[in-house]
PDB file of C-alpha atoms and ligand atoms in Angstrom:
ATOM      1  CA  UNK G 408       0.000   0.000   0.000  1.00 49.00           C
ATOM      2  CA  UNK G 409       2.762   2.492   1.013  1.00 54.00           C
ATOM      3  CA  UNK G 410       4.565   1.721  -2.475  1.00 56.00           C
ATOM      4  CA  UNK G 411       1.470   2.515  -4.397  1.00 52.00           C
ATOM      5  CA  UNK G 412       1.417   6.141  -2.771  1.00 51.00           C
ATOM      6  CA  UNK G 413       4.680   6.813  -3.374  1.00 49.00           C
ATOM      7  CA  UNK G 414       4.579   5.811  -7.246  1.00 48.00           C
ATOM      8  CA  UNK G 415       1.222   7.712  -7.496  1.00 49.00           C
ATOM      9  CA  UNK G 416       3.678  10.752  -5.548  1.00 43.00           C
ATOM     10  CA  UNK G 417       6.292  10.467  -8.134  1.00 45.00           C
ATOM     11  CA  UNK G 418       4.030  10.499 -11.393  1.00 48.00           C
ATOM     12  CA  UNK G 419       2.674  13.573  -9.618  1.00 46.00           C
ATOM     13  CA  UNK G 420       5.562  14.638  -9.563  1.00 46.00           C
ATOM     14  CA  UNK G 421       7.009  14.311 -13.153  1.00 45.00           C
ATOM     15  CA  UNK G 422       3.688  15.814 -14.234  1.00 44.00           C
ATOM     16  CA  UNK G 423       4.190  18.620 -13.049  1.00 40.00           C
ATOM     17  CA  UNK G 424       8.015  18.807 -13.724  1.00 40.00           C
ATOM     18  CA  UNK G 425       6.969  18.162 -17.664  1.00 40.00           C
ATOM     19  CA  UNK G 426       4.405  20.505 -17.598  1.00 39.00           C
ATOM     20  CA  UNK G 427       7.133  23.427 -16.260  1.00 38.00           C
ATOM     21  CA  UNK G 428       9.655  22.286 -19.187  1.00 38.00           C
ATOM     22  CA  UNK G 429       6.996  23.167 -21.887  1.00 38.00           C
ATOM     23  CA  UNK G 430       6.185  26.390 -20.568  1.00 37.00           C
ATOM     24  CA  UNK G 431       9.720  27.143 -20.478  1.00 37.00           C
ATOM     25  CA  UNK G 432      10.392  26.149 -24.372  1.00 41.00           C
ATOM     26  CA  UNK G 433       7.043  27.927 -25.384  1.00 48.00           C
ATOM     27  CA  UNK G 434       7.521  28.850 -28.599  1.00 58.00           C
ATOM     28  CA  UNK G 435       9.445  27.181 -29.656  1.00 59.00           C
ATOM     29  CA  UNK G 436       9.913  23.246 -30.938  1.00 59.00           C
ATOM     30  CA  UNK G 437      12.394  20.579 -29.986  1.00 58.00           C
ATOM     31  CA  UNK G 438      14.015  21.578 -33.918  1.00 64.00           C
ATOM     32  CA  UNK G 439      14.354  25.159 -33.052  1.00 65.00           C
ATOM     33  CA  UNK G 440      12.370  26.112 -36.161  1.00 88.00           C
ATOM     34  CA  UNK G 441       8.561  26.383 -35.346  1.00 94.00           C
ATOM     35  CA  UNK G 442       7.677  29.528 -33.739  1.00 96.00           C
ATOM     36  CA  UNK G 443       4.877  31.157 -32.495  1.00 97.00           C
ATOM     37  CA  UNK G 444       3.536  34.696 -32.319  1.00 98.00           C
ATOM     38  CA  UNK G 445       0.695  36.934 -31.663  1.00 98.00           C
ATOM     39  CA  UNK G 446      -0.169  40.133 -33.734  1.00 98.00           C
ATOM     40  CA  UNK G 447      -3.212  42.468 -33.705  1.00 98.00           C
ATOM     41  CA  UNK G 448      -5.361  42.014 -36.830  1.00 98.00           C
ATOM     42  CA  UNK G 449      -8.627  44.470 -36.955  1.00 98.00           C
ATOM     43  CA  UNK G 450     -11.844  43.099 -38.489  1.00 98.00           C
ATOM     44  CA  UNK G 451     -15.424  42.367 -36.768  1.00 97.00           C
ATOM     45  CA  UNK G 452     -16.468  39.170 -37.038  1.00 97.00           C
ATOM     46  CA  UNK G 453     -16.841  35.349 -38.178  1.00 97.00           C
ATOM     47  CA  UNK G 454     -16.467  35.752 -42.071  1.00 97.00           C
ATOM     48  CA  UNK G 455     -13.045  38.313 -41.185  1.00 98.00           C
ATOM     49  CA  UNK G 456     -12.224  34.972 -38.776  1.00 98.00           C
ATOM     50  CA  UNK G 457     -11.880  32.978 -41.894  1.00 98.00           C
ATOM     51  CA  UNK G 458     -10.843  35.013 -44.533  1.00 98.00           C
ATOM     52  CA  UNK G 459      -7.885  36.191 -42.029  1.00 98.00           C
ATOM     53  CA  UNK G 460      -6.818  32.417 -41.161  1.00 98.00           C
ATOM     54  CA  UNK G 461      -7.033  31.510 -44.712  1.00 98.00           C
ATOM     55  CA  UNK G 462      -5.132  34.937 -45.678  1.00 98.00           C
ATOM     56  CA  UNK G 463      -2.108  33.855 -42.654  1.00 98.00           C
ATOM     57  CA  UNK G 464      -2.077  30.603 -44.106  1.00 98.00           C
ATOM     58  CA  UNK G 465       1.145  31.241 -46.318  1.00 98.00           C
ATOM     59  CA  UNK G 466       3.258  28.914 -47.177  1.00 97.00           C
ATOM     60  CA  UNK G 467       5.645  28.071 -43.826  1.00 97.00           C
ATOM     61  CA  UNK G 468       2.696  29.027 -42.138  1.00 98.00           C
ATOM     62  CA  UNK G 469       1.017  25.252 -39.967  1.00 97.00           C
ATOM     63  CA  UNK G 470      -1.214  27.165 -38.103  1.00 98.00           C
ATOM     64  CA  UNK G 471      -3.698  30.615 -37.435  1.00 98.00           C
ATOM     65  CA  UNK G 472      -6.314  31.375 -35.129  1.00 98.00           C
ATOM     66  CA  UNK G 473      -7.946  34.908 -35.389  1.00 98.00           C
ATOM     67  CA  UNK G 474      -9.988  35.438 -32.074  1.00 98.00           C
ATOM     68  CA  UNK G 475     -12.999  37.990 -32.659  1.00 97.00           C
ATOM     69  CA  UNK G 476     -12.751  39.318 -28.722  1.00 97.00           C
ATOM     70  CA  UNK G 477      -9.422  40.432 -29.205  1.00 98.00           C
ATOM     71  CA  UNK G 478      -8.608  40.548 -32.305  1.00 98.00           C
ATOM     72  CA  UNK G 479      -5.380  38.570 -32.132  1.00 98.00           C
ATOM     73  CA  UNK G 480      -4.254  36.832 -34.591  1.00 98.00           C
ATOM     74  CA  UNK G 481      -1.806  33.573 -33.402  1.00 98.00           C
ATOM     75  CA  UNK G 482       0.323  32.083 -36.026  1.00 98.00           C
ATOM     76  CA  UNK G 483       2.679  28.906 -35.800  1.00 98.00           C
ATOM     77  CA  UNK G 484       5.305  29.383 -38.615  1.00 97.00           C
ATOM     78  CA  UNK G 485       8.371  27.676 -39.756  1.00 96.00           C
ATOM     79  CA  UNK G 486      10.930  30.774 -39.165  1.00 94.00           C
ATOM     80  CA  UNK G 487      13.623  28.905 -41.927  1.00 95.00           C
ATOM     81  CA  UNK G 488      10.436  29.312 -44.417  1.00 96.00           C
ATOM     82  CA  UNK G 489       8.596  32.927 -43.365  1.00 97.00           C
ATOM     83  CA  UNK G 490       8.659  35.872 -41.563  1.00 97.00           C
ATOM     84  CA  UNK G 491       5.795  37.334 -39.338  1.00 98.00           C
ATOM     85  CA  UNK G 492       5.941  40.356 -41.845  1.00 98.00           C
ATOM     86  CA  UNK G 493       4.802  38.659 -44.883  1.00 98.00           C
ATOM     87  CA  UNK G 494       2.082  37.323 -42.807  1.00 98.00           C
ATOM     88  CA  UNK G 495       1.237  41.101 -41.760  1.00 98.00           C
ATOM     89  CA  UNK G 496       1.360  41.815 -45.902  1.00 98.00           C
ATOM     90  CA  UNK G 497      -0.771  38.713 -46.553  1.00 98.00           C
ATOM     91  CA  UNK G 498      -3.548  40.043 -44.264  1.00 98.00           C
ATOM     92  CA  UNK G 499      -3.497  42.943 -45.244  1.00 98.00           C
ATOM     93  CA  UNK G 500      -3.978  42.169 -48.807  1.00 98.00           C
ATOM     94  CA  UNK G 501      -7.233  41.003 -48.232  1.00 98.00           C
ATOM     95  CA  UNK G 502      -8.279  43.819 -46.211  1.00 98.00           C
ATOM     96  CA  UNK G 503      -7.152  43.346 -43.045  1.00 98.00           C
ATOM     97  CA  UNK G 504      -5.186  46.301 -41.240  1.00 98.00           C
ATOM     98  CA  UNK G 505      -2.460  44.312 -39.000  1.00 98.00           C
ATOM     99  CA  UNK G 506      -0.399  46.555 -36.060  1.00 97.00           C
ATOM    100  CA  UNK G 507       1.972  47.314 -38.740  1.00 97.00           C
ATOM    101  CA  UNK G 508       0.780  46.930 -41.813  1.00 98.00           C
ATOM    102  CA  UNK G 509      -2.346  48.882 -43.537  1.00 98.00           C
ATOM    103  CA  UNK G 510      -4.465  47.253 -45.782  1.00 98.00           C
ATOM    104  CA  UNK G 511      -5.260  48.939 -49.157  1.00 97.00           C
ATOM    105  CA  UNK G 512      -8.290  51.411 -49.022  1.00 97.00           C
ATOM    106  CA  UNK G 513      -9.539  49.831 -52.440  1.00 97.00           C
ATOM    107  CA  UNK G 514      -9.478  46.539 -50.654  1.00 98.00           C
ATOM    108  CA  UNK G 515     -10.796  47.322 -47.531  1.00 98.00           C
ATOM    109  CA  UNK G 516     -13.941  49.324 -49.518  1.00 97.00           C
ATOM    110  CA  UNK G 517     -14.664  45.570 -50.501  1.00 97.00           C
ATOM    111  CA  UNK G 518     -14.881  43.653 -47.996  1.00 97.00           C
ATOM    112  CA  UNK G 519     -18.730  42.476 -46.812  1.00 96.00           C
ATOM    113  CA  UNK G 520     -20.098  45.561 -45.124  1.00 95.00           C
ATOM    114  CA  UNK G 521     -20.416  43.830 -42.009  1.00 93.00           C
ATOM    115  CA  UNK G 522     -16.687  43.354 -42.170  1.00 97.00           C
ATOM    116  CA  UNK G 523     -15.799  47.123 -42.602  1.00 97.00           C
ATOM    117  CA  UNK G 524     -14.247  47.216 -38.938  1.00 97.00           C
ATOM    118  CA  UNK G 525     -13.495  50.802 -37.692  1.00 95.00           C
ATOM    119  CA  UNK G 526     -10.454  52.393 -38.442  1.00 92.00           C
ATOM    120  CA  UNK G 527      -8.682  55.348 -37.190  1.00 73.00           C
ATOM    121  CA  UNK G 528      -8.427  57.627 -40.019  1.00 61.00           C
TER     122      UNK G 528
HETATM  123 CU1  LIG W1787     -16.417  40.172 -40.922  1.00 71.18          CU
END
């Protein structure tokens, strides 16, 4: 009986010891080349949701999630293949103003009215 608890002490305890090791690597993987980052992307709602995942989906891009609260886009990329700034260009090409780059006005004066997020000039 006093075995058991000590095993079920120790596989506590490497649970918690593994979950401390991945929050210390976060983002990055065991090859050193995935990253991850978060940018601001503005839009309003669930059609800017896709068309901004499908936008950050470049190539070197695995991964994008576009959350309408706070408009943060989180992208996993391959840093040997792309760099967060032609993710901020491919947003913003379809309409999308990022925290540093603006979309087009042309492109913007496009997108579904509903989409036509507020911007600050
Ligand atoms: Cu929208």
């Amino acid at each position: 009986m006093k075995s058991i608890f000590l095993i079920s002490i120790i596989s506590l305890f490497n649970l918690c010891s593994s979950g401390n090791t991945t929050q210390a690597q976060a983002g990055l993987s065991a090859d050193g080349t995935t990253m991850t980052t978060k940018f601001k992307v503005f839009g309003n709602c669930g059609m800017c949701k896709k068309r901004i995942e499908k936008a950050a989906k470049i190539d070197g891009v695995t991964a994008a999630d576009w959350d309408v609260d706070s408009k943060i886009l989180t992208i996993i990329f391959d840093e040997t293949k792309v760099k967060p700034s032609q993710v901020h260009r491919a947003v913003a090409a379809v309409g999308h103003d990022t925290e540093k780059v603006k979309a087009d006005d042309a492109v913007y004066a496009n997108l579904h009215e509903c989409c036509q997020y507020e911007r600050a000039n």
